[in-house]
Tab-separated table of C-alpha atoms and ligand atoms in Angstrom:
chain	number	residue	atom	x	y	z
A	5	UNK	CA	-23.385	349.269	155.679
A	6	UNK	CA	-21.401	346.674	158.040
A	7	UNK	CA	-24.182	344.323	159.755
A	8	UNK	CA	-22.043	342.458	161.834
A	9	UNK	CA	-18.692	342.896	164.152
A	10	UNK	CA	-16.617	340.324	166.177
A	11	UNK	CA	-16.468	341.825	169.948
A	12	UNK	CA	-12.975	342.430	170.870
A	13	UNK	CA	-10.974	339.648	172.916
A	14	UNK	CA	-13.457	337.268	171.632
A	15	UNK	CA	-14.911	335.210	168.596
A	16	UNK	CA	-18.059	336.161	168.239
A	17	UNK	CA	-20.026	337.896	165.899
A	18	UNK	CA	-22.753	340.241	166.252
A	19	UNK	CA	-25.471	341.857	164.343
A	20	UNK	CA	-25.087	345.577	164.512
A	21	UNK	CA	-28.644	345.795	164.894
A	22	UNK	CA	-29.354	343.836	168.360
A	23	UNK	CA	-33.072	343.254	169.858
A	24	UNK	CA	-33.207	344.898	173.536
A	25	UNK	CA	-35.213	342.929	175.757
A	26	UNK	CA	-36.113	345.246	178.402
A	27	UNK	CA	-39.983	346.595	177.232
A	28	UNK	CA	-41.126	343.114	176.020
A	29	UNK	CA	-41.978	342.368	180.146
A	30	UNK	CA	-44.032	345.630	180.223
A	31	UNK	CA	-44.831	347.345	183.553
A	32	UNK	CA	-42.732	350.100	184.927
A	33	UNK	CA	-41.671	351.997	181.777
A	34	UNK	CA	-43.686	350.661	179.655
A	35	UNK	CA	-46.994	349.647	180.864
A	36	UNK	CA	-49.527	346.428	179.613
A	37	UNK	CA	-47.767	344.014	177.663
A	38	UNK	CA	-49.108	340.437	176.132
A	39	UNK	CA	-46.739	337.966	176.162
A	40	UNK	CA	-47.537	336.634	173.165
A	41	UNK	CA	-46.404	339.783	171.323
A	42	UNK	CA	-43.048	339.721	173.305
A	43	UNK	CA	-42.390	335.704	171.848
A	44	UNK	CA	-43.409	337.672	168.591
A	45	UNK	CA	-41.072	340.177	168.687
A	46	UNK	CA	-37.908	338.147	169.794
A	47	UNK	CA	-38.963	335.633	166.774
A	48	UNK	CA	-39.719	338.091	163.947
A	49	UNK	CA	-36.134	339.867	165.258
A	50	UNK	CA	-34.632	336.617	164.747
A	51	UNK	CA	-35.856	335.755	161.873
A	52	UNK	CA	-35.208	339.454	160.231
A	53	UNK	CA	-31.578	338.514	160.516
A	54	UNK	CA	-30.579	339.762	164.280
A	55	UNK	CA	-28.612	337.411	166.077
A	56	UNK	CA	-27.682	339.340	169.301
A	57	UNK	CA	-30.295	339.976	172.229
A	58	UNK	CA	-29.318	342.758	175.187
A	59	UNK	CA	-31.129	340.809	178.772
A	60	UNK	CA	-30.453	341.809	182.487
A	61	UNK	CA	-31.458	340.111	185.438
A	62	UNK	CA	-33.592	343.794	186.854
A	63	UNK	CA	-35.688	343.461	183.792
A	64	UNK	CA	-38.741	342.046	185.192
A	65	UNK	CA	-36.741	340.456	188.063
A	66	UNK	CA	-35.440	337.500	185.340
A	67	UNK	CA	-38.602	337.760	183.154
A	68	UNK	CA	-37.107	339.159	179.895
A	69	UNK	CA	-33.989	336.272	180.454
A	70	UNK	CA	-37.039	333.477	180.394
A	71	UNK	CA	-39.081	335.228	177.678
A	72	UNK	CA	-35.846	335.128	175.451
A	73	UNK	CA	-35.324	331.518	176.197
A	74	UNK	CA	-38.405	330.418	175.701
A	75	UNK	CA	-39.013	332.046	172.286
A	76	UNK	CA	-35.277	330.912	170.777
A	77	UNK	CA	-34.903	327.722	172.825
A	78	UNK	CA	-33.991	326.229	169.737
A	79	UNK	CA	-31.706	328.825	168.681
A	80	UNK	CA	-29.265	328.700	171.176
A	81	UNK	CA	-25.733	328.520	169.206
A	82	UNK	CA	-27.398	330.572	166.671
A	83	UNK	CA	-28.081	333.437	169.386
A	84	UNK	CA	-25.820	335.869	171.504
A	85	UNK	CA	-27.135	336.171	174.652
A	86	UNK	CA	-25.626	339.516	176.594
A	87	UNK	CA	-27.026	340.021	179.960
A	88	UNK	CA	-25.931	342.058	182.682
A	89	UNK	CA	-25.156	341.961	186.333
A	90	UNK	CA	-26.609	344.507	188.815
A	91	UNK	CA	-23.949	346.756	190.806
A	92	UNK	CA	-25.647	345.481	194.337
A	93	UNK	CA	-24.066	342.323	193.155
A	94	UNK	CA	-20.379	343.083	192.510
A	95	UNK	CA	-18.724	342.080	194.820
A	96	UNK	CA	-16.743	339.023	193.632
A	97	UNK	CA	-18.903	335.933	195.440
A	98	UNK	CA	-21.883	338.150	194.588
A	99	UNK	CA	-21.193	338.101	190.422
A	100	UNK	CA	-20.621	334.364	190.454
A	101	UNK	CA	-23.935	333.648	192.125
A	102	UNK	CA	-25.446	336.460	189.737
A	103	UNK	CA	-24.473	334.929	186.900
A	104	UNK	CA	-25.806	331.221	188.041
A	105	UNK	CA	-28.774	332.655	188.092
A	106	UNK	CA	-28.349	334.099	184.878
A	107	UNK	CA	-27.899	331.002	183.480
A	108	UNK	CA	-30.934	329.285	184.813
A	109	UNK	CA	-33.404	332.159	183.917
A	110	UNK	CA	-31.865	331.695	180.160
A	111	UNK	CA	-32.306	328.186	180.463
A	112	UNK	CA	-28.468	327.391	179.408
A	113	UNK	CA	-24.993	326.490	180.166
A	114	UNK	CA	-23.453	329.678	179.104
A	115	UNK	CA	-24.209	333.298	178.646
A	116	UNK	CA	-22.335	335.039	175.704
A	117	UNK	CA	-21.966	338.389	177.121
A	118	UNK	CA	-21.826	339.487	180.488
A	119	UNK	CA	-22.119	343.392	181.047
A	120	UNK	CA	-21.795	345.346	184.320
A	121	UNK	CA	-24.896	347.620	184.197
A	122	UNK	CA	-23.816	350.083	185.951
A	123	UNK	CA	-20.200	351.712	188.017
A	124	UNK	CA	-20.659	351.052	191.723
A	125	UNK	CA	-18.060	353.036	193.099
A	126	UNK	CA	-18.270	350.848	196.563
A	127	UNK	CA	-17.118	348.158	195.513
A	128	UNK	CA	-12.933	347.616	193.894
A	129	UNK	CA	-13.439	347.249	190.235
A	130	UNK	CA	-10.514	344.599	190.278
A	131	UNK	CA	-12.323	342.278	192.320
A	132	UNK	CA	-15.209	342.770	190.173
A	133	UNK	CA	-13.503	342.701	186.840
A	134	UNK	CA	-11.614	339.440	188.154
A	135	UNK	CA	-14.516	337.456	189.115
A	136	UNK	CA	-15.907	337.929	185.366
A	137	UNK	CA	-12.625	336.692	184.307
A	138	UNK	CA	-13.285	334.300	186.630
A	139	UNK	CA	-16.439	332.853	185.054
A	140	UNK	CA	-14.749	333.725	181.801
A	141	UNK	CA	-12.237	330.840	181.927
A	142	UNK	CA	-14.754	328.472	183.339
A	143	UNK	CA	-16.836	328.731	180.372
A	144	UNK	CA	-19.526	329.850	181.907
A	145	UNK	CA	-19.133	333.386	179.776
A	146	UNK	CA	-17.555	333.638	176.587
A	147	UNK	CA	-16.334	337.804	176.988
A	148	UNK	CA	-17.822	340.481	179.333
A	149	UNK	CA	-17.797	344.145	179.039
A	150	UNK	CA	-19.616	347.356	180.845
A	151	UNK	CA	-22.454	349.337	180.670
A	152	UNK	CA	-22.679	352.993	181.652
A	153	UNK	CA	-18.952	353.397	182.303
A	154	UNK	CA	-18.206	357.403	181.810
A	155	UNK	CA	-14.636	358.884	181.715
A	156	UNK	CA	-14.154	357.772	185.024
A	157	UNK	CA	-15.157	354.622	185.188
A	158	UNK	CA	-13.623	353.948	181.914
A	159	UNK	CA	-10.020	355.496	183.292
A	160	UNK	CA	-10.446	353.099	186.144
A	161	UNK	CA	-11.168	350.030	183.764
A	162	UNK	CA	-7.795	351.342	181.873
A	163	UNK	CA	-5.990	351.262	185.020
A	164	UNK	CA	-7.093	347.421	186.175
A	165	UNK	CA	-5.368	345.690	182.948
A	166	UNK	CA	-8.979	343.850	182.097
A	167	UNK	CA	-9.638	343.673	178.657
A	168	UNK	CA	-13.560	344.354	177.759
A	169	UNK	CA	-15.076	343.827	175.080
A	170	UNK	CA	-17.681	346.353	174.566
A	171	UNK	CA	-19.417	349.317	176.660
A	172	UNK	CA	-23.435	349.664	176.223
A	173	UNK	CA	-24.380	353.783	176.487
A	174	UNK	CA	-26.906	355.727	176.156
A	175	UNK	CA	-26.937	357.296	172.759
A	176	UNK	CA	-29.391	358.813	169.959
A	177	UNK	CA	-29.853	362.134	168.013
A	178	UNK	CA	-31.465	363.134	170.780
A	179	UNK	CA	-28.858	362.266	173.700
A	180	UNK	CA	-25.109	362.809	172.102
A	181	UNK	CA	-23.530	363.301	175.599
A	182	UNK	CA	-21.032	360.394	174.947
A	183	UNK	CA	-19.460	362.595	172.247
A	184	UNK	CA	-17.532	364.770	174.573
A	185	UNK	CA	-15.410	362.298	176.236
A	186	UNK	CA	-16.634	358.360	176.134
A	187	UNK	CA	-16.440	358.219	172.230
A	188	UNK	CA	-13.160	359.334	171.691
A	189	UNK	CA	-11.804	356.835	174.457
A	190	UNK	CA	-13.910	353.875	173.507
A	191	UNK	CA	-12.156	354.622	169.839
A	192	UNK	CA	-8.711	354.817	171.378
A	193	UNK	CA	-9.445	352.004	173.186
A	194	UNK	CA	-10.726	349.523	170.365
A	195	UNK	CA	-13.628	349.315	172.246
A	196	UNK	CA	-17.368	349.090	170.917
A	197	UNK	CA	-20.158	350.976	171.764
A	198	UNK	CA	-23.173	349.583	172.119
A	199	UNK	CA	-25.792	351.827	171.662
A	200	UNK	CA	-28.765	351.694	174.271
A	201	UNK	CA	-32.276	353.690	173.916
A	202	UNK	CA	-31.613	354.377	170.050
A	203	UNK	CA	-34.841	355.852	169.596
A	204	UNK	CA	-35.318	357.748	172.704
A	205	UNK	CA	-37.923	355.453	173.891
A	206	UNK	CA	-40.342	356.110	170.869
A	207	UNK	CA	-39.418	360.119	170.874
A	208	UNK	CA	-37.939	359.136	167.536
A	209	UNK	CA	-40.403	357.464	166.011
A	210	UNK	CA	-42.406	360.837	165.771
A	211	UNK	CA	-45.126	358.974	168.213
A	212	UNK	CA	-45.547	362.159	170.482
A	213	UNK	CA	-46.286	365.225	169.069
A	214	UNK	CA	-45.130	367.174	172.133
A	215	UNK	CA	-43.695	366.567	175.906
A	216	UNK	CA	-47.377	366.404	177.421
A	217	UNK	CA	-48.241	363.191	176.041
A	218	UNK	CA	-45.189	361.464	177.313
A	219	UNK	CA	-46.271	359.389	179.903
A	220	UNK	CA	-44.425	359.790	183.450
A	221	UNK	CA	-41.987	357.042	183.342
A	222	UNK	CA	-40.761	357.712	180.185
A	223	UNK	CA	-40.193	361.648	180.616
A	224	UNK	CA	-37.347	361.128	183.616
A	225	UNK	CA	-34.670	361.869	181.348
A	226	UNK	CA	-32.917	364.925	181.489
A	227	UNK	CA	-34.638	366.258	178.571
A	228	UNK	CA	-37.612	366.527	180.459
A	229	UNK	CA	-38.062	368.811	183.649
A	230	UNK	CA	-37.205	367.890	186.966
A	231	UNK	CA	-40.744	368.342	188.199
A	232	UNK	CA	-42.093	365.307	186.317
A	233	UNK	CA	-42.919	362.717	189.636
A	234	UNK	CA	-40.718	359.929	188.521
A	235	UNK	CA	-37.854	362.651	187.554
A	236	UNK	CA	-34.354	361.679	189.659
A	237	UNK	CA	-32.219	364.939	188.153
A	238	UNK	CA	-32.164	368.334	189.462
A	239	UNK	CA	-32.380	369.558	185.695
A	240	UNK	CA	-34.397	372.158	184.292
A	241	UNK	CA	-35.063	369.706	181.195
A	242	UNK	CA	-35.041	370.970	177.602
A	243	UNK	CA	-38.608	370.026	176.321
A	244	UNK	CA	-39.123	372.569	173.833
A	245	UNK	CA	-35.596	372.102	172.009
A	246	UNK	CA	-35.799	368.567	171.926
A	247	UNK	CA	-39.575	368.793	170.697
A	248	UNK	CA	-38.098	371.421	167.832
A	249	UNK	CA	-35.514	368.985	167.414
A	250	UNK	CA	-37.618	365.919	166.766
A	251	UNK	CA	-39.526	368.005	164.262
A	252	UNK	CA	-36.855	369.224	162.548
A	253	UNK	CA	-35.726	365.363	162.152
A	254	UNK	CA	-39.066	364.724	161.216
A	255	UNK	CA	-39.594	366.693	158.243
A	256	UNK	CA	-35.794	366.061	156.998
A	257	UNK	CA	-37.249	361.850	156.883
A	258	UNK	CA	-39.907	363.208	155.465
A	259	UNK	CA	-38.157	364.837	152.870
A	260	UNK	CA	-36.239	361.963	152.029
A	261	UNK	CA	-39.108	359.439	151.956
A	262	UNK	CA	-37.696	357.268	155.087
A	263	UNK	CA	-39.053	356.191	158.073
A	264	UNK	CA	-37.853	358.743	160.588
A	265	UNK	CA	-36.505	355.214	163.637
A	266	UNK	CA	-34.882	353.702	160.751
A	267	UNK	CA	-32.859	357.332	159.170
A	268	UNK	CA	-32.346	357.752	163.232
A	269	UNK	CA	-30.425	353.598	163.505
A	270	UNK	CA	-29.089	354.605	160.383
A	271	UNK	CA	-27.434	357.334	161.650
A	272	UNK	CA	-26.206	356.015	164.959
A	273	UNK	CA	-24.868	353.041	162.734
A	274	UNK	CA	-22.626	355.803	161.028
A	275	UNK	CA	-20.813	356.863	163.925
A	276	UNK	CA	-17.211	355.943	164.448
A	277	UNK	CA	-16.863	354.083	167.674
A	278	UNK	CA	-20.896	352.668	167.222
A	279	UNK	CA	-20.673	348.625	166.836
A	280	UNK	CA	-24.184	348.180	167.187
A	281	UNK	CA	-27.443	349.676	168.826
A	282	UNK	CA	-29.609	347.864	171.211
A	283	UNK	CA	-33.031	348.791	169.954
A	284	UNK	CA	-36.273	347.682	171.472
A	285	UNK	CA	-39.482	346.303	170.119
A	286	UNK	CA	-42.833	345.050	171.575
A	287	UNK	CA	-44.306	343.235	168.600
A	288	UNK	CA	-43.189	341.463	165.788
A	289	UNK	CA	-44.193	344.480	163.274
A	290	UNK	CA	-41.445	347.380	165.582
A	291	UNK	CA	-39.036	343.930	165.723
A	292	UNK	CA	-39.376	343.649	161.527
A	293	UNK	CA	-39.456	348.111	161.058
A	294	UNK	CA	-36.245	348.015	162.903
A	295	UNK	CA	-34.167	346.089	161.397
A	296	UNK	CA	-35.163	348.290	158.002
A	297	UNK	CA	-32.513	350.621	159.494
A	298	UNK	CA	-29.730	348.404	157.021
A	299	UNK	CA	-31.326	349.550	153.937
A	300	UNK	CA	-30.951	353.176	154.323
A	301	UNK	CA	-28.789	354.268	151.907
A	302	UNK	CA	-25.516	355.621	153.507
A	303	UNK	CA	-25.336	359.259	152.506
A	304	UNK	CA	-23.023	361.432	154.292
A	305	UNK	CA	-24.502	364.760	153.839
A	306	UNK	CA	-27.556	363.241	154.969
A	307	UNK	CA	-26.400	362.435	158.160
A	308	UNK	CA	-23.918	365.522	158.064
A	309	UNK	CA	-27.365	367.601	158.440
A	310	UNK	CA	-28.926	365.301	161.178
A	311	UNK	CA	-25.359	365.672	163.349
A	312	UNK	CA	-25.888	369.747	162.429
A	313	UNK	CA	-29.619	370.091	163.373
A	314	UNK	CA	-29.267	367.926	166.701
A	315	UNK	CA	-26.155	369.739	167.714
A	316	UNK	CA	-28.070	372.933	169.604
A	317	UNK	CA	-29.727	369.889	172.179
A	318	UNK	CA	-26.375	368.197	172.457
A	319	UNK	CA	-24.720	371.050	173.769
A	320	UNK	CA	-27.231	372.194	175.852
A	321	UNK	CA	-27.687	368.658	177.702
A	322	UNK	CA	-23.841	368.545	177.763
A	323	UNK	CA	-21.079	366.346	178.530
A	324	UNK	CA	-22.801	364.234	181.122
A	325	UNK	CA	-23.845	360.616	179.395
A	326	UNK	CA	-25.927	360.075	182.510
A	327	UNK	CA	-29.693	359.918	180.905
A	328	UNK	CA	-31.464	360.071	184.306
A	329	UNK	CA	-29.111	361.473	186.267
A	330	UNK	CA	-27.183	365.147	187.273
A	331	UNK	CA	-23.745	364.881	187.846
A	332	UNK	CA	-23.859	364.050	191.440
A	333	UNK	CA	-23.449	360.475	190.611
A	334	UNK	CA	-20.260	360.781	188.315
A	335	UNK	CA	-20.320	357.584	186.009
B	14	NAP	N1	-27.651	349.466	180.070
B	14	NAP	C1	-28.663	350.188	180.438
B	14	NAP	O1	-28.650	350.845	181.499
B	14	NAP	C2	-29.878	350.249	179.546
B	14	NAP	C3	-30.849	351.229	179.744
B	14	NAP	C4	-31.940	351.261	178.867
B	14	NAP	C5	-32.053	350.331	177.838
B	14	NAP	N2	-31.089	349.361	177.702
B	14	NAP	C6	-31.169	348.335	176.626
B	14	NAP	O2	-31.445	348.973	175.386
B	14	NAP	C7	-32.663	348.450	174.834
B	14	NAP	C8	-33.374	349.512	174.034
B	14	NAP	O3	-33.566	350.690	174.794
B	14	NAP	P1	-35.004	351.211	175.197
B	14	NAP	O4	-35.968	350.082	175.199
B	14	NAP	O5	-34.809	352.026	176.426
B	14	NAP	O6	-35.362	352.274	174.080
B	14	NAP	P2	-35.542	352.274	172.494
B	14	NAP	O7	-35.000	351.060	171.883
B	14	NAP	O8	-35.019	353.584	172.041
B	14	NAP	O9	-37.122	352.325	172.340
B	14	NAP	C9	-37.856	351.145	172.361
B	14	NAP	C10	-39.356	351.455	172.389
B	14	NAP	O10	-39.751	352.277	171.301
B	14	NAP	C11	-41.007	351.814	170.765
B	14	NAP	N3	-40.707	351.342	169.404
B	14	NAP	C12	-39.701	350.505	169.023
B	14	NAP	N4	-39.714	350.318	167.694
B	14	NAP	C13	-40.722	351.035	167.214
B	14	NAP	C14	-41.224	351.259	165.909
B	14	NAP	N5	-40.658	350.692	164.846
B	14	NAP	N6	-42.296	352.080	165.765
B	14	NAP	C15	-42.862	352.670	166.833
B	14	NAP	N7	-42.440	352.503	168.103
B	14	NAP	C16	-41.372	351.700	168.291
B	14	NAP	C17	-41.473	350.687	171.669
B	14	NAP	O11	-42.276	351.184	172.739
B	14	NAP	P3	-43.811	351.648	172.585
B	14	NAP	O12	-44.431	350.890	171.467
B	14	NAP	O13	-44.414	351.401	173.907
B	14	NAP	O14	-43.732	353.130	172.278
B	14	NAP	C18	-40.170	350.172	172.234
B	14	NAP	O15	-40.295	349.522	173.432
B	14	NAP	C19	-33.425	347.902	176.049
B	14	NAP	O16	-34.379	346.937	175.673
B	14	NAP	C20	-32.291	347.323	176.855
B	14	NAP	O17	-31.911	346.076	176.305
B	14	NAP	C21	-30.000	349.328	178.526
C-alpha cells in the first residue's frame, strides 16, 4: 500500500495515515483527558512514521495547535501542519487575522495546510478563496484546501478558478455518503480526500457493544436518533443497522485475525479518490495501533465483502455527507 502522496498544486508530501488532533484536548466530545497522554500520542504518531497532523483553531479554542507544537517543537520541517479556519472568519480581513493566530498557537512562521472547515454560504467564496491565496504567496501557507465541501460547495469552488489541494470529509464503513456525489468529483477533479472520523469515533473499534453505551456527544450523528439531547438532525437514526453492521465487520476481522480499526483504515486506504485518513488517538498505544493499518495485507475480495456488508447502512443514511446534519443546511 502507498504511505505517502504529494497534495496537488504543491510539494509536499504526506503520510496517508495522518494523526487528528481534535480528542487529544478532551472535553466536549470526548471527556477527561491528561495532557501528558496527548504529548504521548502526537510523539509515538511521529515516531510510528506519520508526518502529517489535522489542527483547527475551534479545537479547544487553540489548545490542540499548542499541544502539537509543544510535543514536535523540534520537528518542525519534518511535520505538516494542516489547520483550519472557522466559517465565522471568512471573510477576507477575517482569514488573514485567523491565520496569524494560527501561526502563534503553532508556535511558527508558517502553517502547511490551511483548510476551510466548513461552506458558509454568507460569505463570496472568491473573496475567501483569494485571501488564502493571499497568505499563500506570502509564505505564510504553503497550499490550502476545504473541508466539508458537498456537491455544491464543490461546484462553486469549480466555478471560482482556485486550485485546492485537498477536501477533508467525513468518511468510514459506517458513513459512505460521499460515494454518491463528492467521490466521483473529487476524482474528476484530481483532488484528495482526506478522510475525517475513520473509525466512527471508536464505533469501529468494536468498543460499544450497542447504541446505549454511546455517550451523548458522541451519538449526534445521524446514525443515532434525533432524540439523543445533543442530536442537531431531524433523523430517525439507524441504530440497529449500524449496530448489525459493526458486528457483521466484527466477526469478518475476526475471521481474518486483524484488528477490526486497522481492516477498517485499511479499507478506507483502498478507495479511489482516499489520499489519506485523519485518524485520532488519545495515547501513545491508539497513536502506535493506528498506524498498523499499513500492514494489512491488500486483498480485494476482502474489502469487496466489507463495501457489500456496509452497503444496506449506506443507502439507508443516503447521499447527504453531512454527519450531524439533515439536509437543511446543504453543504
Ligand atoms: N473537518 C471536520 O469537520 C472534522 C470533524 C471531525 C474530525 N475531524 C478531524 O479528524 C480527526 C479524527 O476524527 P475523530 O477524532 O472524529 O474520529 P476517529 O478518528 O474516527 O476516532 C478517534 C477516537 O477513537 C478512539 N480510538 C482511536 N484509536 C483507537 C484504538 N486504536 N483503539 C481504541 N480506540 C481508539 C479514541 O477515542 P476514545 O479512546 O475516547 O474512544 C479517539 O479519540 C480529528 O482529530 C480531526 O482532526 C475533522
Amino acid at each position: 500500500m502507498k504511505t505517502s502522496i504529494t497534495l496537488p498544486h504543491s510539494d509536499i508530501e504526506i503520510s496517508r495515515i495522518i494523526f487528528g488532533c481534535w480528542a487529544i484536548v478532551g472535553g466536549f466530545n470526548w471527556g477527561p483527558q491528561e495532557e501528558r497522554d496527548s504529548y504521548a500520542a502526537l510523539r509515538a504518531a511521529y515516531d510510528s512514521g506519520v508526518n502529517c497532523f489535522d489542527t483547527a483553531e475551534a479545537y479547544g479554542g487553540g489548545h490542540s495547535e499548542n499541544l502539537l507544537a509543544k510535543a514536535l517543537k523540534g520537528e518542525r520541517h519534518r511535520i505538516v501542519i494542516a489547520s483550519k479556519v472557522g466559517p465565522q472568519d471568512f471573510a477576507g480581513g477575517d482569514v488573514i487575522k485567523a491565520c496569524e493566530r494560527g501561526l502563534r498557537n503553532l508556535q511558527t512562521d508558517y502553517i502547511d495546510l490551511y483548510q476551510l472547515h466548513w461552506p458558509n454560504p454568507e460569505i463570496p467564496l472568491e473573496e475567501t478563496l483569494g485571501a488564502l491565496q493571499q497568505l499563500k504567496d506570502a509564505g505564510k501557507i504553503r497550499a490550502y484546501g476545504v473541508s466539508n465541501f458537498g456537491k455544491k460547495s464543490l461546484d462553486e469552488c469549480r466555478q471560482s478558478g482556485f486550485s485546492i489541494s485537498s477536501n477533508q470529509m467525513a468518511y468510514n464503513l459506517l458513513f459512505r455518503a460521499i460515494e454518491y456525489e463528492v467521490l466521483p468529483l473529487s476524482i474528476e477533479d484530481g483532488v484528495p480526500v482526506l478522510c475525517y472520523s475513520p473509525i466512527m469515533q471508536g464505533l469501529l473499534t468494536g468498543k460499544f457493544s450497542n447504541w446505549t453505551e454511546v455517550p451523548d456527544d458522541r451519538a449526534r450523528t445521524r446514525h443515532f436518533t434525533k432524540d439523543r439531547p445533543l442530536s442537531r438532525h431531524q433523523e430517525e437514526g439507524r441504530e440497529e443497522l449500524t449496530f448489525q453492521t459493526i458486528s457483521l465487520i466484527k466477526r469478518i476481522s475476526d475471521e481474518q485475525g486483524l484488528d477490526m480499526s486497522a481492516l477498517s483504515l485499511a479499507w478506507l486506504l483502498n478507495q479511489q479518490g482516499v489520499g489519506g485518513v485523519i485518524v485520532g488517538g488519545r495515547n501513545a498505544d491508539q497513536a502506535r495501533r493506528n498506524v498498523r493499518a499499513y500492514d494489512i495485507p491488500s486483498d480485494p475480495a476482502l474489502f469487496e465483502e466489507l463495501t457489500s456488508i456496509t452497503t444496506p447502512l449506506k443507502e439507508h443514511l443516503g447521499a447527504n455527507a453531512d454527519l450531524w446534519q439533515t439536509d437543511s443546511r446543504v453543504i
